[in-house]
Amino acid sequence: MAERRNPPVLRRTPLADAIAVLDGLPCALVGQEMVPLEDAVGRVTATGIGPRQLPCAGAQALADGYALAGLETVGASPYNPLTFRLLGSAAPGKPFPGSLAPGTAVRVAMGAALPPGADAVLLSEAAQERGDSIDVFDATGPGAWTDAGNRSPKDPDSPLLPAQHRVRAVDLALLAAHGVRELAVQRVPRVRILVMAMQAASAAAGASAVTPGVDATGPMLRALIERDGGIVTDCIELAGDAAGLSDHLAQPGANLTLTVGGTGMGFNDHTAAIVGEAGPLLFHGVNLRPAESVAAASLPLGPVILLPGHPVAAAAAYECLAARLVRRLAGRSPDWPHPARRVRLARKVSSALGVADWCRVRITDPETAEPMPLSGPLSLAQLAQADGFFLIPPESEGHPPGSIIDIHAYA
Amino acid sequence: MAERRNPPVLRRTPLADAIAVLDGLPCALVGQEMVPLEDAVGRVTATGIGPRQLPCAGAQALADGYALAGLETVGASPYNPLTFRLLGSAAPGKPFPGSLAPGTAVRVAMGAALPPGADAVLLSEAAQERGDSIDVFDATGPGAWTDAGNRSPKDPDSPLLPAQHRVRAVDLALLAAHGVRELAVQRVPRVRILVMAMQAASAAAGASAVTPGVDATGPMLRALIERDGGIVTDCIELAGDAAGLSDHLAQPGANLTLTVGGTGMGFNDHTAAIVGEAGPLLFHGVNLRPAESVAAASLPLGPVILLPGHPVAAAAAYECLAARLVRRLAGRSPDWPHPARRVRLARKVSSALGVADWCRVRITDPETAEPMPLSGPLSLAQLAQADGFFLIPPESEGHPPGSIIDIHAYA
C-alpha cells in the first residue's frame, strides 16, 4: 500500500513544531460583518456588545410595566395596595420627557429608557390602572426588570457580551431584551477543498477522466469544517495527476485551501510539488500516524494544507492540524472543541517512540473504551464506529490495559 | 413580583412525575424523509444503512485501482514487480462481467463491485500498466480497500450504520465510499412558539397593542430547539391577554407547541385556562425553581408545553422539561445533550427540601464554578454569564463549598 512506502522518505517534522508553524500564520484577514440576532448563535463577537452600542444610553426596561422608584413599593400587597399617579408612557426610542416625582409612575415598554427618578420596573400584572393612577399589589426593588442590575455596579458601561465571545442560545435573551437586533461578528472563513481523485492515472490507459461525486473525503471534511466555524465554498475534484491544481491555487475567494491526496512520495503523487512551485512548503511530512505525509504552504492568496488521500488519514490530518487554523480564522480557540470524556482503556495501546498516534476509540460501555488498531490497513468502518479519539504523544510508548485517559468525544 | 405570588396556589407536581408524563407522550408522528448525504450530519437514521440499500450487493471497491486476489501480490516490491494480465474495467453500476483467473486483474473504480475471484483492491499508484498487463510494486492483503474488511465477518449483511444513529462527520466518508448519495432520516420536528407579550394589558388604558419584535425569549428558544434537532416554524407574539390563542392552538402544521407567558395565577394570566379549554392539562405547576408555573397539555393536534414568561424561567422549563420532548420527537435520546464537566463549587448552594433547583454556574477557572443565586430577582445577565447548570433534586438541601459536582456545560 502506498502509505506504507511513503513515510521513510519524508522529513518528519515533529507534530508540535507543525502546530506551532500553523498557529503562527496571520489570521486577521477574515474581517467582520453584521448578522441578525437570530443567526448569531455559534458566531464569535467582533466587538463587545455593550451599552454604547444600544439604542438608549440610560437604564432600560427589560419588561413592559411601570417605571417607578423601587423603594416606594415596599409594603405593597394585594391586601395593602399602594397608589401611584400615572404620568404617561415611554416606548423604545421615545423616552418619557420628564422626570418622576415621589409617588408617580410612568408606563414603559420593554427596551424603553427609564426617566430620571425611576430605578425599577413593576410588571404590569402587579398593578391595576384606575383612571390616571395605578394600584400596586406587589413590592419591587431598585433595579428590578432593568438592565442596571444586570451590569457590574463598578462598571455601568461594561458590555453585555465581551468581544471574542462565542454566542450561545442563553445570550440571546439578554440581547433581545436590550433591543439588540443585529450584532457585529467575525466573518465565517471560506475554505476551498481540492480533491485529487484516486484513480488509474495512466494516460496510456485512457483512464484520466474523473468519476464525479465518488469522493469519500469531501462530505466529511465539509461537516468538520462547519463544526469548526468555517464554510466550504467549493469542493472540486481534480484528476489524480493534479492537472489544473496550479490554476485553482491562483483563484481568489478562499481564506484557506485544503488539498486532498497526492501528498506521498509515489510516482503518482504530485500535489506537494505543484503547491511548492506556488510558494514554499512550511513542512512536508509530520510524525503523526496515520497522516505522515501531511504538508502545508503559505501562498500569496492564503495558507494551503495538504491532506493525505485516504479518508482516515485525511481525518487525522484535519483534526490534528488543519482544524486549528479553521477555528482560529473563525475567531475561536484553536484547541479541540470536542467534549472531554474520561474512560478506561479495554486493551493496551502500543505506540512507537517518536511517533504521535491519532488513536480512535469506541465506547463499549459508558466508562470503557476499545482502542482501534494503530497499524494495518486504515478502515473507514472503524472510523465510523469511533466515538472519539485521543493523541499519544511521540515521547509515549502507549498505555497498558485499564489506563484512565481523557478522550475527545464525537457528539 | 408576580412569580413570587404564584407558586402557593399551583399544584406542585414533582419534577420526576412531570418528566414521566412527557416521556410517555407518543412520538412516532414525525415520520421520515430522504436527505442528501451532505445534509445528513446531526440527523438521526430512520433505518439501518446497509448493504441491501446499496447499489451493488457484492464486496465493493473503496478506491480506484485494480481488483485482484490479494494473496497473489505477496512479495511484490519496486525491486521485484509482479505482473498480472489486465482483463478490462469495472465501474460503479457496471460490474466486470467475467470472473478472475489466477494472475489476472481488472481495473475498478471506487464503488464498483469486485468480480468473483477478486478479494482486494490494489491502489493505482502501486502498479504501472504496460499494454494489457500491469506491474505490481507492492503487496496487498485480502479485503484491502474493499468494504468486506469493514463489516463484521460474522454478519456480512450488518449495516454500515444502524437505525436511530445520529450521523456524525466521520460517518460520511464510509457512506460516500459506498456510493450512498442520500439516506432515510427522521423528519425534523416542527415547533410553534406562541408568546404572550409582557405588557400593560389593561383595556381601559388602550395599551393592548403588541410591540412586535421585543420578545426576549423567542430567539433563545429558537436556538435551543435547533440544538435539540427541531425547527421553529412560527414564532408568533400575542397580546398579553392571550386573545387569539385558541385559534392558534387549532392550527395544524406543528408537532409541538410552546407557549410563553401567562402561566401564573395572576389576574393577567390566561394561558393555562385557554389551553385547558382545548384539552386537559397534564400538569400545571412543578416543584422546579425558577419555573414553578410550567404546564403541559395533550391536545388533539399534539402536545403543548406552557413555559413561564420570564426568559430565565422559560429557559429552566425548556431545559428541564420541553427539551426532552423535542429531542425525543427528533429521534434522539431525551437526556441532556450538554457535555458533562466536573467542577468544584466556589460557594455553598442552599436548596429547600421539596424543590428542584435549576442552578446556573459560571466557570471562574477551569475547575471551579461560581453558582448563581437561586433566589431574588431572575437576571438575564446572569443567565448570559452562565457556562452551564446542574439540577439540585428535591431531596437535597444543596452542597457545601468545595463540593465536586458534574455540570451540564454550554458549548
PDB file of C-alpha atoms in Angstrom, chain A residues 115-314:
ATOM      1  CA  PRO A 115     -36.801  58.537  33.199  1.00  0.00           C
ATOM      2  CA  PRO A 116     -34.832  60.264  35.975  1.00  0.00           C
ATOM      3  CA  GLY A 117     -36.349  59.388  39.324  1.00  0.00           C
ATOM      4  CA  ALA A 118     -37.196  55.805  38.339  1.00  0.00           C
ATOM      5  CA  ASP A 119     -34.901  52.888  39.139  1.00  0.00           C
ATOM      6  CA  ALA A 120     -37.196  49.876  38.721  1.00  0.00           C
ATOM      7  CA  VAL A 121     -39.902  48.400  36.547  1.00  0.00           C
ATOM      8  CA  LEU A 122     -43.017  46.999  38.139  1.00  0.00           C
ATOM      9  CA  LEU A 123     -44.559  44.278  35.971  1.00  0.00           C
ATOM     10  CA  SER A 124     -47.973  45.085  34.549  1.00  0.00           C
ATOM     11  CA  GLU A 125     -49.643  42.215  36.352  1.00  0.00           C
ATOM     12  CA  ALA A 126     -48.560  43.559  39.743  1.00  0.00           C
ATOM     13  CA  ALA A 127     -50.685  46.683  39.269  1.00  0.00           C
ATOM     14  CA  GLN A 128     -54.084  47.738  38.084  1.00  0.00           C
ATOM     15  CA  GLU A 129     -54.879  51.038  36.404  1.00  0.00           C
ATOM     16  CA  ARG A 130     -57.696  53.263  37.707  1.00  0.00           C
ATOM     17  CA  GLY A 131     -58.032  56.372  35.556  1.00  0.00           C
ATOM     18  CA  ASP A 132     -54.808  58.362  35.979  1.00  0.00           C
ATOM     19  CA  SER A 133     -53.442  56.254  38.813  1.00  0.00           C
ATOM     20  CA  ILE A 134     -52.361  52.669  39.467  1.00  0.00           C
ATOM     21  CA  ASP A 135     -52.859  50.408  42.428  1.00  0.00           C
ATOM     22  CA  VAL A 136     -49.661  48.454  43.143  1.00  0.00           C
ATOM     23  CA  PHE A 137     -50.119  44.972  44.619  1.00  0.00           C
ATOM     24  CA  ASP A 138     -46.524  43.844  44.990  1.00  0.00           C
ATOM     25  CA  ALA A 139     -43.229  45.275  46.130  1.00  0.00           C
ATOM     26  CA  THR A 140     -40.278  45.524  43.782  1.00  0.00           C
ATOM     27  CA  GLY A 141     -36.693  46.534  44.435  1.00  0.00           C
ATOM     28  CA  PRO A 142     -34.346  49.115  42.929  1.00  0.00           C
ATOM     29  CA  GLY A 143     -33.017  47.788  39.612  1.00  0.00           C
ATOM     30  CA  ALA A 144     -35.742  45.158  39.159  1.00  0.00           C
ATOM     31  CA  TRP A 145     -36.527  44.456  35.479  1.00  0.00           C
ATOM     32  CA  THR A 146     -33.973  46.999  34.343  1.00  0.00           C
ATOM     33  CA  ASP A 147     -30.573  46.393  32.846  1.00  0.00           C
ATOM     34  CA  ALA A 148     -28.916  48.293  35.694  1.00  0.00           C
ATOM     35  CA  GLY A 149     -28.997  45.224  37.881  1.00  0.00           C
ATOM     36  CA  ASN A 150     -27.529  43.185  35.062  1.00  0.00           C
ATOM     37  CA  ARG A 151     -24.256  45.081  34.882  1.00  0.00           C
ATOM     38  CA  SER A 152     -21.388  45.160  37.259  1.00  0.00           C
ATOM     39  CA  PRO A 153     -22.095  48.004  39.707  1.00  0.00           C
ATOM     40  CA  LYS A 154     -18.444  49.014  39.460  1.00  0.00           C
ATOM     41  CA  ASP A 155     -18.639  49.463  35.708  1.00  0.00           C
ATOM     42  CA  PRO A 156     -22.002  50.592  34.366  1.00  0.00           C
ATOM     43  CA  ASP A 157     -20.515  50.647  30.867  1.00  0.00           C
ATOM     44  CA  SER A 158     -19.322  47.035  30.952  1.00  0.00           C
ATOM     45  CA  PRO A 159     -20.511  45.287  27.810  1.00  0.00           C
ATOM     46  CA  LEU A 160     -23.405  42.862  27.822  1.00  0.00           C
ATOM     47  CA  LEU A 161     -21.196  40.444  25.913  1.00  0.00           C
ATOM     48  CA  PRO A 162     -17.432  40.743  25.560  1.00  0.00           C
ATOM     49  CA  ALA A 163     -15.586  40.696  22.245  1.00  0.00           C
ATOM     50  CA  GLN A 164     -14.366  37.267  21.049  1.00  0.00           C
ATOM     51  CA  HIS A 165     -17.331  35.619  22.747  1.00  0.00           C
ATOM     52  CA  ARG A 166     -18.989  32.687  21.065  1.00  0.00           C
ATOM     53  CA  VAL A 167     -22.699  33.468  21.157  1.00  0.00           C
ATOM     54  CA  ARG A 168     -24.841  30.822  22.887  1.00  0.00           C
ATOM     55  CA  ALA A 169     -28.610  30.451  22.959  1.00  0.00           C
ATOM     56  CA  VAL A 170     -28.731  31.798  26.523  1.00  0.00           C
ATOM     57  CA  ASP A 171     -27.083  35.048  25.395  1.00  0.00           C
ATOM     58  CA  LEU A 172     -29.896  35.862  23.007  1.00  0.00           C
ATOM     59  CA  ALA A 173     -32.495  36.663  25.672  1.00  0.00           C
ATOM     60  CA  LEU A 174     -30.293  39.352  27.218  1.00  0.00           C
ATOM     61  CA  LEU A 175     -29.508  40.910  23.834  1.00  0.00           C
ATOM     62  CA  ALA A 176     -33.118  40.766  22.679  1.00  0.00           C
ATOM     63  CA  ALA A 177     -34.338  42.338  25.926  1.00  0.00           C
ATOM     64  CA  HIS A 178     -31.951  45.239  25.285  1.00  0.00           C
ATOM     65  CA  GLY A 179     -33.322  45.759  21.825  1.00  0.00           C
ATOM     66  CA  VAL A 180     -30.247  44.393  20.059  1.00  0.00           C
ATOM     67  CA  ARG A 181     -31.435  43.279  16.632  1.00  0.00           C
ATOM     68  CA  GLU A 182     -28.084  42.580  14.972  1.00  0.00           C
ATOM     69  CA  LEU A 183     -24.507  42.327  16.092  1.00  0.00           C
ATOM     70  CA  ALA A 184     -21.003  42.506  14.733  1.00  0.00           C
ATOM     71  CA  VAL A 185     -19.413  39.070  14.435  1.00  0.00           C
ATOM     72  CA  GLN A 186     -16.336  37.591  12.830  1.00  0.00           C
ATOM     73  CA  ARG A 187     -16.884  36.577   9.248  1.00  0.00           C
ATOM     74  CA  VAL A 188     -17.088  32.873   8.514  1.00  0.00           C
ATOM     75  CA  PRO A 189     -13.787  31.739   6.982  1.00  0.00           C
ATOM     76  CA  ARG A 190     -14.186  30.410   3.467  1.00  0.00           C
ATOM     77  CA  VAL A 191     -12.463  27.114   2.752  1.00  0.00           C
ATOM     78  CA  ARG A 192     -11.811  25.604  -0.684  1.00  0.00           C
ATOM     79  CA  ILE A 193     -11.325  21.832  -0.989  1.00  0.00           C
ATOM     80  CA  LEU A 194      -9.389  20.426  -3.955  1.00  0.00           C
ATOM     81  CA  VAL A 195      -9.534  16.628  -4.147  1.00  0.00           C
ATOM     82  CA  MET A 196      -7.061  14.684  -6.268  1.00  0.00           C
ATOM     83  CA  ALA A 197      -9.149  11.723  -7.422  1.00  0.00           C
ATOM     84  CA  MET A 198      -7.797   8.287  -6.519  1.00  0.00           C
ATOM     85  CA  GLN A 199      -7.857   6.640  -9.931  1.00  0.00           C
ATOM     86  CA  ALA A 200      -5.960   4.831 -12.615  1.00  0.00           C
ATOM     87  CA  ALA A 201      -3.891   7.790 -13.707  1.00  0.00           C
ATOM     88  CA  SER A 202      -2.010   6.153 -16.542  1.00  0.00           C
ATOM     89  CA  ALA A 203      -2.584   8.306 -19.605  1.00  0.00           C
ATOM     90  CA  ALA A 204      -1.788   5.320 -21.838  1.00  0.00           C
ATOM     91  CA  ALA A 205      -4.791   3.520 -20.404  1.00  0.00           C
ATOM     92  CA  GLY A 206      -7.039   6.454 -21.214  1.00  0.00           C
ATOM     93  CA  ALA A 207      -8.284   6.448 -17.650  1.00  0.00           C
ATOM     94  CA  SER A 208      -7.687  10.044 -16.598  1.00  0.00           C
ATOM     95  CA  ALA A 209     -11.349  11.041 -16.580  1.00  0.00           C
ATOM     96  CA  VAL A 210     -12.643  11.755 -13.093  1.00  0.00           C
ATOM     97  CA  THR A 211     -15.735   9.954 -11.860  1.00  0.00           C
ATOM     98  CA  PRO A 212     -17.502  12.878 -10.253  1.00  0.00           C
ATOM     99  CA  GLY A 213     -19.099  12.543  -6.859  1.00  0.00           C
ATOM    100  CA  VAL A 214     -17.378   9.406  -5.646  1.00  0.00           C
ATOM    101  CA  ASP A 215     -15.043  11.393  -3.420  1.00  0.00           C
ATOM    102  CA  ALA A 216     -15.325   9.931   0.078  1.00  0.00           C
ATOM    103  CA  THR A 217     -13.460  12.696   1.881  1.00  0.00           C
ATOM    104  CA  GLY A 218     -15.182  15.894   0.762  1.00  0.00           C
ATOM    105  CA  PRO A 219     -18.503  15.403   2.594  1.00  0.00           C
ATOM    106  CA  MET A 220     -16.707  14.504   5.829  1.00  0.00           C
ATOM    107  CA  LEU A 221     -14.367  17.488   5.599  1.00  0.00           C
ATOM    108  CA  ARG A 222     -17.271  19.794   4.830  1.00  0.00           C
ATOM    109  CA  ALA A 223     -19.050  18.720   8.013  1.00  0.00           C
ATOM    110  CA  LEU A 224     -15.893  19.029  10.120  1.00  0.00           C
ATOM    111  CA  ILE A 225     -15.160  22.498   8.712  1.00  0.00           C
ATOM    112  CA  GLU A 226     -18.698  23.651   9.519  1.00  0.00           C
ATOM    113  CA  ARG A 227     -18.320  22.284  13.032  1.00  0.00           C
ATOM    114  CA  ASP A 228     -15.222  24.461  13.395  1.00  0.00           C
ATOM    115  CA  GLY A 229     -16.980  27.632  12.233  1.00  0.00           C
ATOM    116  CA  GLY A 230     -15.924  27.637   8.560  1.00  0.00           C
ATOM    117  CA  ILE A 231     -17.832  27.222   5.323  1.00  0.00           C
ATOM    118  CA  VAL A 232     -16.816  25.295   2.216  1.00  0.00           C
ATOM    119  CA  THR A 233     -17.114  27.493  -0.852  1.00  0.00           C
ATOM    120  CA  ASP A 234     -16.052  24.858  -3.406  1.00  0.00           C
ATOM    121  CA  CYS A 235     -15.254  21.175  -3.301  1.00  0.00           C
ATOM    122  CA  ILE A 236     -13.576  20.441  -6.618  1.00  0.00           C
ATOM    123  CA  GLU A 237     -12.347  17.066  -7.871  1.00  0.00           C
ATOM    124  CA  LEU A 238      -9.218  17.134  -9.957  1.00  0.00           C
ATOM    125  CA  ALA A 239      -7.609  14.289 -11.865  1.00  0.00           C
ATOM    126  CA  GLY A 240      -5.188  12.176  -9.873  1.00  0.00           C
ATOM    127  CA  ASP A 241      -2.293  13.751 -11.741  1.00  0.00           C
ATOM    128  CA  ALA A 242      -3.314  17.103 -10.192  1.00  0.00           C
ATOM    129  CA  ALA A 243      -3.684  18.755 -13.610  1.00  0.00           C
ATOM    130  CA  GLY A 244      -5.154  22.222 -13.107  1.00  0.00           C
ATOM    131  CA  LEU A 245      -4.100  22.443  -9.469  1.00  0.00           C
ATOM    132  CA  SER A 246      -1.885  25.495 -10.117  1.00  0.00           C
ATOM    133  CA  ASP A 247      -4.815  27.351 -11.662  1.00  0.00           C
ATOM    134  CA  HIS A 248      -7.065  26.634  -8.681  1.00  0.00           C
ATOM    135  CA  LEU A 249      -4.364  27.792  -6.248  1.00  0.00           C
ATOM    136  CA  ALA A 250      -4.272  31.134  -8.090  1.00  0.00           C
ATOM    137  CA  GLN A 251      -8.027  31.710  -7.714  1.00  0.00           C
ATOM    138  CA  PRO A 252      -9.011  34.215  -5.013  1.00  0.00           C
ATOM    139  CA  GLY A 253     -12.083  33.818  -2.829  1.00  0.00           C
ATOM    140  CA  ALA A 254     -10.938  31.445  -0.078  1.00  0.00           C
ATOM    141  CA  ASN A 255      -9.265  32.159   3.251  1.00  0.00           C
ATOM    142  CA  LEU A 256      -7.827  28.653   3.353  1.00  0.00           C
ATOM    143  CA  THR A 257      -7.346  25.882   0.808  1.00  0.00           C
ATOM    144  CA  LEU A 258      -7.258  22.192   1.675  1.00  0.00           C
ATOM    145  CA  THR A 259      -5.956  19.725  -0.889  1.00  0.00           C
ATOM    146  CA  VAL A 260      -6.701  16.011  -0.501  1.00  0.00           C
ATOM    147  CA  GLY A 261      -4.453  13.289  -1.893  1.00  0.00           C
ATOM    148  CA  GLY A 262      -1.174  13.081  -3.769  1.00  0.00           C
ATOM    149  CA  THR A 263       0.936  14.064  -0.769  1.00  0.00           C
ATOM    150  CA  GLY A 264       3.087  10.933  -0.624  1.00  0.00           C
ATOM    151  CA  MET A 265       6.333  10.216  -2.458  1.00  0.00           C
ATOM    152  CA  GLY A 266       4.931   7.769  -5.019  1.00  0.00           C
ATOM    153  CA  PHE A 267       5.254   8.327  -8.736  1.00  0.00           C
ATOM    154  CA  ASN A 268       1.608   9.429  -8.872  1.00  0.00           C
ATOM    155  CA  ASP A 269       1.965  11.977  -6.034  1.00  0.00           C
ATOM    156  CA  HIS A 270       2.194  15.465  -7.472  1.00  0.00           C
ATOM    157  CA  THR A 271       0.368  17.731  -5.031  1.00  0.00           C
ATOM    158  CA  ALA A 272       3.294  18.789  -2.868  1.00  0.00           C
ATOM    159  CA  ALA A 273       5.497  19.516  -5.890  1.00  0.00           C
ATOM    160  CA  ILE A 274       2.834  21.668  -7.588  1.00  0.00           C
ATOM    161  CA  VAL A 275       1.954  23.566  -4.407  1.00  0.00           C
ATOM    162  CA  GLY A 276       5.679  24.021  -3.746  1.00  0.00           C
ATOM    163  CA  GLU A 277       6.067  25.787  -7.078  1.00  0.00           C
ATOM    164  CA  ALA A 278       3.494  28.380  -5.963  1.00  0.00           C
ATOM    165  CA  GLY A 279       5.151  29.084  -2.628  1.00  0.00           C
ATOM    166  CA  PRO A 280       7.489  27.473  -0.112  1.00  0.00           C
ATOM    167  CA  LEU A 281       6.250  24.443   1.806  1.00  0.00           C
ATOM    168  CA  LEU A 282       6.180  25.142   5.547  1.00  0.00           C
ATOM    169  CA  PHE A 283       6.564  21.431   6.203  1.00  0.00           C
ATOM    170  CA  HIS A 284       6.047  18.190   4.314  1.00  0.00           C
ATOM    171  CA  GLY A 285       5.836  15.132   6.498  1.00  0.00           C
ATOM    172  CA  VAL A 286       4.891  15.092  10.182  1.00  0.00           C
ATOM    173  CA  ASN A 287       5.451  12.372  12.795  1.00  0.00           C
ATOM    174  CA  LEU A 288       1.695  11.899  13.024  1.00  0.00           C
ATOM    175  CA  ARG A 289       0.229   8.478  12.306  1.00  0.00           C
ATOM    176  CA  PRO A 290      -1.828   7.934  10.116  1.00  0.00           C
ATOM    177  CA  ALA A 291      -1.141  11.283   8.429  1.00  0.00           C
ATOM    178  CA  GLU A 292       2.616  11.096   7.895  1.00  0.00           C
ATOM    179  CA  SER A 293       2.555  12.821   4.506  1.00  0.00           C
ATOM    180  CA  VAL A 294       0.586  15.966   5.500  1.00  0.00           C
ATOM    181  CA  ALA A 295       2.116  19.242   4.305  1.00  0.00           C
ATOM    182  CA  ALA A 296       1.402  22.974   4.447  1.00  0.00           C
ATOM    183  CA  ALA A 297       2.348  26.041   2.458  1.00  0.00           C
ATOM    184  CA  SER A 298       1.841  29.769   2.780  1.00  0.00           C
ATOM    185  CA  LEU A 299       0.882  31.105  -0.636  1.00  0.00           C
ATOM    186  CA  PRO A 300       0.234  34.731  -1.593  1.00  0.00           C
ATOM    187  CA  LEU A 301      -3.544  34.132  -1.526  1.00  0.00           C
ATOM    188  CA  GLY A 302      -3.515  32.339   1.817  1.00  0.00           C
ATOM    189  CA  PRO A 303      -2.456  29.165   3.534  1.00  0.00           C
ATOM    190  CA  VAL A 304      -2.786  25.721   1.938  1.00  0.00           C
ATOM    191  CA  ILE A 305      -2.843  22.495   3.922  1.00  0.00           C
ATOM    192  CA  LEU A 306      -2.195  19.286   2.007  1.00  0.00           C
ATOM    193  CA  LEU A 307      -4.110  16.345   3.477  1.00  0.00           C
ATOM    194  CA  PRO A 308      -3.320  12.717   2.611  1.00  0.00           C
ATOM    195  CA  GLY A 309      -5.760  10.964   0.291  1.00  0.00           C
ATOM    196  CA  HIS A 310      -7.053   8.143   2.466  1.00  0.00           C
ATOM    197  CA  PRO A 311     -10.152   9.421   4.277  1.00  0.00           C
ATOM    198  CA  VAL A 312      -8.923   8.170   7.661  1.00  0.00           C
ATOM    199  CA  ALA A 313      -5.534   9.833   7.155  1.00  0.00           C
ATOM    200  CA  ALA A 314      -7.271  12.984   5.925  1.00  0.00           C
TER     201      ALA A 314
END
